[in-house]
Coordinates of C-alpha atoms in Angstrom, one line a residue:
Chain A
M15 CA 2.6 -43.3 -8.8
Q16 CA 0.2 -45.9 -10.0
R17 CA -1.7 -45.8 -6.7
F18 CA -2.6 -42.2 -7.0
A19 CA -3.9 -42.6 -10.6
N20 CA -7.0 -44.3 -9.2
P21 CA -9.8 -41.7 -9.2
L22 CA -11.3 -42.9 -5.9
R23 CA -7.9 -42.7 -4.2
F24 CA -7.4 -39.3 -5.7
K25 CA -10.7 -38.1 -4.2
R26 CA -9.8 -39.2 -0.8
L27 CA -6.4 -37.5 -1.1
S28 CA -7.8 -34.3 -2.4
G29 CA -10.5 -34.2 0.2
A30 CA -7.7 -34.4 2.9
L31 CA -5.5 -31.8 1.2
L32 CA -8.1 -29.2 0.2
P33 CA -8.8 -27.7 3.7
W34 CA -5.1 -27.2 4.2
T35 CA -4.3 -25.7 0.8
S36 CA -7.3 -23.4 0.8
T37 CA -6.5 -22.1 4.3
A38 CA -2.9 -21.7 3.4
T39 CA -3.9 -19.7 0.3
L40 CA -6.0 -17.2 2.3
A41 CA -3.4 -16.9 5.1
L42 CA -0.4 -16.5 2.7
F43 CA -2.2 -14.0 0.5
A44 CA -3.2 -11.9 3.6
A45 CA 0.4 -11.9 4.9
G46 CA 2.0 -11.6 1.5
L47 CA -0.1 -8.6 0.3
W48 CA 0.4 -6.8 3.6
L49 CA 4.1 -7.4 3.5
A50 CA 4.3 -6.4 -0.2
L51 CA 2.1 -3.4 -0.2
A52 CA 2.5 -1.9 3.2
A53 CA 5.4 -3.4 5.3
S54 CA 8.2 -3.5 2.7
P55 CA 10.5 -0.6 1.8
R56 CA 10.4 1.2 -1.5
D57 CA 13.3 0.7 -4.0
Y58 CA 16.3 3.0 -4.2
Q59 CA 15.8 3.4 -8.0
Q60 CA 12.2 2.6 -8.7
G61 CA 10.5 4.0 -5.6
E62 CA 7.0 2.6 -5.0
T63 CA 6.7 1.1 -8.5
V64 CA 8.8 -1.8 -7.3
R65 CA 5.6 -3.2 -5.6
I66 CA 4.4 -4.5 -9.0
M67 CA 7.2 -7.0 -8.7
Y68 CA 5.5 -8.8 -5.8
V69 CA 2.7 -9.8 -8.2
H70 CA 4.6 -9.9 -11.5
V71 CA 7.4 -12.2 -10.5
P72 CA 5.3 -14.9 -8.8
A73 CA 2.9 -14.9 -11.7
A74 CA 5.8 -15.4 -14.1
W75 CA 7.3 -18.2 -12.0
M76 CA 3.8 -19.9 -11.8
A77 CA 3.3 -19.5 -15.6
M78 CA 6.5 -21.5 -16.2
F79 CA 5.9 -24.0 -13.3
V80 CA 2.4 -24.8 -14.5
Y81 CA 3.6 -25.3 -18.0
A82 CA 6.3 -27.7 -16.8
N83 CA 3.5 -29.6 -15.0
L84 CA 1.4 -29.6 -18.1
A85 CA 4.2 -31.0 -20.2
I86 CA 4.9 -33.8 -17.6
A87 CA 1.2 -34.7 -17.3
S88 CA 0.9 -34.7 -21.1
A89 CA 3.9 -37.1 -21.3
V90 CA 2.3 -39.4 -18.7
A91 CA -1.0 -39.2 -20.6
L92 CA 0.7 -40.1 -23.9
V93 CA 2.9 -42.9 -22.7
W94 CA 0.9 -44.6 -20.0
R95 CA -2.6 -43.4 -20.9
H96 CA -3.5 -42.5 -17.3
P97 CA -6.9 -41.0 -17.4
L98 CA -6.1 -38.9 -14.3
A99 CA -3.0 -37.4 -16.0
E100 CA -5.3 -36.4 -19.0
I101 CA -7.8 -34.8 -16.6
A102 CA -5.1 -33.0 -14.6
A103 CA -3.4 -31.6 -17.8
R104 CA -6.8 -30.3 -19.1
A105 CA -7.6 -28.8 -15.7
M106 CA -4.3 -26.9 -15.2
A107 CA -4.1 -25.3 -18.7
P108 CA -6.6 -22.4 -18.1
V109 CA -5.0 -21.7 -14.7
G110 CA -1.6 -21.5 -16.3
A111 CA -2.9 -19.2 -19.0
C112 CA -4.3 -16.9 -16.4
F113 CA -1.0 -16.7 -14.6
T114 CA 0.7 -15.9 -17.9
A115 CA -1.8 -13.2 -18.7
L116 CA -1.3 -11.7 -15.3
C117 CA 2.4 -11.7 -15.8
L118 CA 2.1 -10.0 -19.2
V119 CA -0.3 -7.4 -17.9
T120 CA 1.6 -6.5 -14.8
G121 CA 4.8 -6.5 -16.7
S122 CA 3.3 -4.0 -19.2
L123 CA 2.1 -1.8 -16.4
W124 CA 5.6 -1.9 -14.8
G125 CA 7.4 -1.3 -18.1
K126 CA 5.6 2.0 -18.9
P127 CA 6.8 4.0 -15.9
M128 CA 10.3 2.3 -15.6
W129 CA 11.4 1.6 -19.2
G130 CA 9.2 4.2 -20.9
T131 CA 7.3 1.6 -23.0
W132 CA 4.3 -0.8 -22.6
W133 CA 5.9 -3.4 -24.8
V134 CA 9.0 -4.3 -26.8
W135 CA 9.8 -7.3 -28.9
D136 CA 12.8 -8.4 -26.9
A137 CA 13.6 -12.1 -26.4
R138 CA 12.2 -12.4 -22.9
L139 CA 8.9 -10.6 -23.6
T140 CA 8.3 -12.4 -26.9
S141 CA 9.0 -15.9 -25.5
V142 CA 6.5 -15.3 -22.6
L143 CA 3.9 -14.1 -25.1
L144 CA 4.6 -17.4 -27.0
L145 CA 4.0 -19.3 -23.8
F146 CA 0.6 -17.6 -23.5
F147 CA -0.3 -18.6 -27.1
L148 CA 0.9 -22.2 -26.3
Y149 CA -1.6 -22.3 -23.4
L150 CA -4.4 -21.0 -25.7
G151 CA -3.4 -23.5 -28.4
Y152 CA -3.5 -26.3 -25.9
M153 CA -7.0 -25.4 -24.8
A154 CA -8.3 -24.9 -28.3
L155 CA -6.8 -28.2 -29.6
A156 CA -8.0 -30.2 -26.5
N157 CA -11.6 -29.2 -27.3
A158 CA -11.4 -29.2 -31.1
F159 CA -12.4 -32.9 -31.5
E160 CA -15.7 -34.6 -31.0
D161 CA -13.8 -37.4 -29.3
E162 CA -12.3 -36.1 -26.1
A163 CA -9.4 -38.7 -26.1
R164 CA -8.2 -37.6 -29.6
G165 CA -8.3 -34.0 -28.5
T166 CA -6.3 -34.7 -25.4
R167 CA -3.7 -36.7 -27.5
A168 CA -3.3 -33.9 -30.0
A169 CA -3.0 -31.2 -27.3
S170 CA -0.5 -33.3 -25.3
I171 CA 1.8 -33.4 -28.3
L172 CA 1.5 -29.6 -28.6
A173 CA 2.2 -29.2 -24.9
L174 CA 5.4 -31.3 -25.2
V175 CA 6.6 -29.5 -28.3
G176 CA 6.0 -26.2 -26.5
A177 CA 8.1 -27.3 -23.6
V178 CA 11.3 -26.3 -25.5
N179 CA 10.2 -22.7 -24.9
L180 CA 10.7 -23.0 -21.1
P181 CA 14.5 -22.9 -21.1
V182 CA 14.4 -20.2 -23.8
I183 CA 12.3 -18.0 -21.5
K184 CA 14.5 -18.7 -18.5
F185 CA 17.8 -18.1 -20.3
S186 CA 16.7 -15.5 -22.8
V187 CA 18.0 -12.7 -20.6
D188 CA 21.5 -14.3 -20.4
W189 CA 21.8 -15.5 -24.0
W190 CA 20.8 -12.2 -25.7
N191 CA 20.7 -8.5 -25.1
T192 CA 17.2 -7.8 -23.8
L193 CA 15.5 -4.8 -22.3
H194 CA 14.3 -7.1 -19.5
Q195 CA 16.8 -7.3 -16.7
P196 CA 18.5 -10.6 -15.7
A197 CA 17.3 -12.9 -12.9
S198 CA 17.5 -11.4 -9.3
V199 CA 16.7 -14.5 -7.2
S200 CA 18.0 -17.6 -8.9
R201 CA 21.6 -16.7 -9.4
L202 CA 24.7 -18.7 -8.6
D203 CA 25.8 -16.1 -6.0
A204 CA 23.6 -14.4 -3.5
P205 CA 20.3 -13.0 -4.7
A206 CA 20.6 -9.4 -5.9
I207 CA 17.5 -8.4 -3.9
H208 CA 17.6 -7.1 -0.3
P209 CA 16.1 -9.5 2.3
A210 CA 13.5 -6.9 3.2
M211 CA 12.1 -7.3 -0.3
L212 CA 13.0 -10.9 -0.9
T213 CA 10.8 -12.1 2.1
P214 CA 7.5 -10.6 0.8
L215 CA 8.3 -11.9 -2.7
L216 CA 8.8 -15.5 -1.4
V217 CA 5.6 -15.3 0.7
M218 CA 3.7 -14.1 -2.3
A219 CA 5.2 -16.9 -4.4
L220 CA 4.1 -19.5 -1.8
A221 CA 0.6 -17.9 -1.8
F222 CA 0.4 -18.3 -5.6
M223 CA 1.6 -21.9 -5.3
A224 CA -1.1 -22.7 -2.6
Y225 CA -3.7 -21.0 -4.8
F226 CA -2.7 -23.2 -7.8
A227 CA -2.8 -26.4 -5.7
T228 CA -6.3 -25.5 -4.4
V229 CA -7.8 -24.5 -7.8
L230 CA -6.2 -27.6 -9.5
L231 CA -7.6 -30.0 -6.9
W232 CA -11.0 -28.4 -7.3
R233 CA -10.9 -28.5 -11.1
I234 CA -9.9 -32.2 -11.1
E235 CA -12.6 -33.1 -8.7
A236 CA -15.2 -31.2 -10.8
A237 CA -13.9 -33.0 -14.0
L238 CA -14.2 -36.4 -12.3
A239 CA -17.7 -35.6 -11.2
E240 CA -18.6 -34.4 -14.7
R241 CA -17.3 -37.7 -16.1
R242 CA -19.4 -39.7 -13.7
V243 CA -22.5 -37.8 -14.6
A244 CA -21.9 -38.3 -18.3
A245 CA -21.3 -42.0 -17.8
R246 CA -24.4 -42.4 -15.8
R247 CA -26.5 -40.5 -18.3
M248 CA -25.2 -42.7 -21.1
L249 CA -26.2 -45.8 -19.1
T250 CA -29.7 -44.7 -18.5
E251 CA -30.3 -43.5 -22.0
A252 CA -28.8 -46.6 -23.6
G253 CA -30.6 -49.0 -21.5
P254 CA -29.3 -52.2 -19.8
S255 CA -28.6 -54.1 -23.1
S256 CA -26.3 -51.5 -24.6
P257 CA -22.5 -52.0 -25.1
A258 CA -21.8 -49.0 -23.0
L259 CA -22.5 -51.1 -19.9
R260 CA -19.6 -53.4 -20.7
R261 CA -17.0 -50.7 -20.5
Chain B
M2 CA 4.2 -53.1 -21.3
T3 CA 6.2 -53.3 -24.5
R4 CA 3.9 -50.8 -26.2
K5 CA 4.2 -48.4 -23.3
R6 CA 7.9 -48.7 -23.5
R7 CA 7.9 -48.1 -27.2
R8 CA 5.8 -44.9 -26.8
L9 CA 8.2 -43.7 -24.1
Y10 CA 11.2 -44.2 -26.4
V11 CA 9.5 -42.5 -29.3
L12 CA 8.6 -39.6 -27.0
L13 CA 12.1 -39.3 -25.5
L14 CA 13.6 -39.4 -29.0
G15 CA 11.2 -36.8 -30.3
M16 CA 12.0 -34.5 -27.4
I17 CA 15.8 -34.8 -27.9
G18 CA 15.4 -34.2 -31.6
L19 CA 13.2 -31.2 -31.0
G20 CA 15.5 -29.8 -28.4
A21 CA 18.5 -30.2 -30.7
A22 CA 16.7 -28.5 -33.6
T23 CA 15.6 -25.6 -31.4
A24 CA 19.2 -25.2 -30.0
L25 CA 20.6 -25.2 -33.6
T26 CA 18.0 -22.7 -34.9
L27 CA 18.5 -20.3 -32.0
A28 CA 22.3 -20.6 -32.3
A29 CA 22.0 -19.8 -36.1
F30 CA 19.9 -16.7 -35.4
Q31 CA 22.1 -15.6 -32.5
D32 CA 22.9 -12.2 -33.9
H33 CA 19.4 -11.4 -35.0
L34 CA 17.8 -12.1 -31.7
V35 CA 19.6 -9.3 -29.9
F36 CA 17.4 -6.5 -28.9
F37 CA 20.2 -3.9 -29.1
Y38 CA 23.8 -3.6 -30.2
S39 CA 26.5 -2.6 -27.7
P40 CA 28.9 0.2 -28.5
S41 CA 31.6 -2.5 -29.0
D42 CA 29.4 -4.2 -31.6
I43 CA 29.1 -0.8 -33.4
A44 CA 32.9 -0.4 -33.3
S45 CA 33.8 -4.0 -34.4
K46 CA 31.0 -5.3 -36.6
P47 CA 29.5 -3.8 -39.7
V48 CA 26.1 -2.4 -38.6
P49 CA 23.5 -1.1 -41.0
R50 CA 23.8 2.6 -41.6
D51 CA 20.7 4.7 -42.4
R52 CA 18.4 2.0 -41.0
M53 CA 16.7 2.0 -37.6
L54 CA 18.6 0.1 -35.0
R55 CA 19.0 0.0 -31.2
I56 CA 22.1 0.6 -29.2
G57 CA 22.3 -0.2 -25.5
G58 CA 24.7 0.4 -22.6
L59 CA 25.2 2.8 -19.7
V60 CA 24.8 6.5 -19.9
E61 CA 28.4 7.6 -19.4
P62 CA 28.7 9.6 -16.2
G63 CA 29.4 13.2 -16.8
S64 CA 28.5 13.0 -20.5
V65 CA 25.0 14.4 -20.4
E66 CA 24.8 17.9 -22.0
R67 CA 21.7 20.1 -22.3
A68 CA 22.1 23.5 -24.0
A69 CA 19.8 26.2 -22.7
G70 CA 16.9 26.8 -25.1
D71 CA 17.8 23.7 -27.1
P72 CA 15.4 20.8 -26.9
Q73 CA 18.2 18.4 -27.8
I74 CA 20.1 16.4 -25.2
R75 CA 23.5 14.9 -25.9
F76 CA 25.1 12.1 -24.1
R77 CA 27.4 9.1 -24.6
V78 CA 26.3 5.4 -24.3
T79 CA 29.2 3.2 -23.1
D80 CA 29.9 -0.4 -22.3
M81 CA 33.1 0.5 -20.5
A82 CA 35.1 -0.5 -23.6
N83 CA 33.7 1.7 -26.3
A84 CA 31.2 4.7 -26.4
V85 CA 28.8 6.1 -28.9
P86 CA 27.7 9.7 -28.9
V87 CA 23.9 10.1 -29.0
V88 CA 21.6 13.1 -29.7
Y89 CA 18.0 13.0 -28.8
A90 CA 15.1 15.4 -28.6
G91 CA 12.0 14.2 -26.7
L92 CA 10.6 12.9 -23.5
L93 CA 13.0 10.8 -21.3
P94 CA 11.8 8.0 -19.0
D95 CA 12.0 8.6 -15.3
L96 CA 14.8 6.2 -14.8
F97 CA 17.1 8.0 -17.2
R98 CA 20.2 9.2 -15.4
E99 CA 23.9 9.0 -15.6
G100 CA 25.3 5.6 -14.9
Q101 CA 21.9 3.9 -15.6
G102 CA 21.2 1.4 -18.4
V103 CA 19.6 2.8 -21.5
V104 CA 18.5 1.6 -24.9
A105 CA 18.2 4.1 -27.8
N106 CA 16.3 3.4 -31.0
G107 CA 17.4 5.4 -34.0
K108 CA 19.9 5.8 -36.8
L109 CA 23.7 5.9 -36.9
G110 CA 24.8 8.9 -38.9
P111 CA 27.8 8.9 -41.2
D112 CA 29.6 11.1 -38.6
G113 CA 29.3 8.3 -36.0
V114 CA 26.7 10.2 -34.0
F115 CA 23.6 8.1 -33.1
R116 CA 20.4 10.1 -33.7
A117 CA 17.8 8.6 -31.4
A118 CA 14.1 8.6 -32.0
E119 CA 13.2 6.9 -28.8
I120 CA 15.0 6.4 -25.5
L121 CA 14.1 3.5 -23.1
A122 CA 15.6 3.1 -19.7
R123 CA 17.0 -0.3 -18.6
H124 CA 17.2 -1.1 -15.0
D125 CA 19.4 -3.8 -13.4
E126 CA 18.3 -6.8 -11.3
T127 CA 19.3 -5.1 -8.0
Y128 CA 16.6 -4.2 -5.6
M129 CA 17.2 -2.6 -2.2
P130 CA 15.7 0.1 0.1
P131 CA 17.1 3.6 -0.4
E132 CA 18.6 3.6 3.1
V133 CA 20.6 0.5 2.3
A134 CA 21.9 2.1 -0.9
E135 CA 22.9 5.2 1.0
A136 CA 24.7 3.1 3.7
L137 CA 26.6 1.2 1.0
K138 CA 27.6 4.3 -0.8
R139 CA 28.9 5.9 2.5
S140 CA 30.9 2.8 3.5
G141 CA 32.5 2.5 0.0
H142 CA 30.9 -0.9 -0.8
W143 CA 28.9 0.5 -3.7
Q144 CA 29.2 -1.5 -6.8
H145 CA 25.7 -1.4 -8.3
M146 CA 26.3 1.4 -10.8
G147 CA 23.9 0.6 -13.6
Q148 CA 24.3 -2.9 -15.0
G149 CA 27.4 -4.0 -13.2
D150 CA 26.3 -7.5 -14.0
K151 CA 26.6 -7.3 -17.7
K152 CA 30.2 -7.7 -18.5
P153 CA 31.3 -5.5 -21.4
A154 CA 31.5 -7.3 -24.7
P155 CA 35.1 -8.4 -25.6

């Protein structure tokens, strides 16, 4: 773990990974979208509308997966003060917020024709909306302080507090009566989804995952470059005798 | 090292405390977090009369009645143990059909008839192509009538 916390080592690693993840993103999205929109059958109840699932469900999975990563990175940042964990947490928050927004919007578009309503305040929908607000709160708090380190610390605590929402989202459909249906894929018995529709769903999920990896590596690289520029500017402005040199 | 360890313990303790607090709060609010009542809840628990509430279940097969020239539709919502008669006048969602999940928002009258102001369809977690559904029905392996997954409330 410690070895990858070094920014130089990270740059070498991300340089090696990025060509693979970016190629995988393009290939998986091409295959996944073709499978989802053209090659897969319509549903026996929902007809063609079921195709919204191939975007909605991976977006929802990623919204929760990114938040779990955000909470872990925040914990590492708080306990071990790894600068790379702080940068990674700050870099992934907007990406996770976008996945959550995509999940909410596609869910709303799906709810109108199937349920007959754009939105209801049931436990699943409300807890996902709360997740979206947690992302927004993290970003606002992280940038609310003059001192970046203080902002990261405050936002990290928020991210950890918000992590209790993740099991609530996952199990909301089992604990309470909701309009949202229960899980189709992660069940104890076989998935309640036909293989002809499960395959495109999983390919799309992999595409989302590869996209997240690519964008996260890019954003961390950009943040590292920004820090170096800021550090260099401070050096040249302060002159050689300044205390900034000794850091 | 020791400061890091202390921060780790404080963090773990905080997360455990927070998790316990959340679990207790959610358990205390259990009955208020449900989106709808089942027909069995209506039969067994005191539910507010003359106030908007939601009931959910399956549209009982064979119960849908539409009189000619009458905008009202009558049907029964069942959870396989109890059933509640519902009257409704308005637009129905596409997925509304007998045996399908449904959530009705309205008032329970003194006569036990639920007067719905809004009907929402509820679909289950089963997805399959129409041909597969046909084949299952023909071979007698059909078990996905509505929300077969939701066990009826005791």
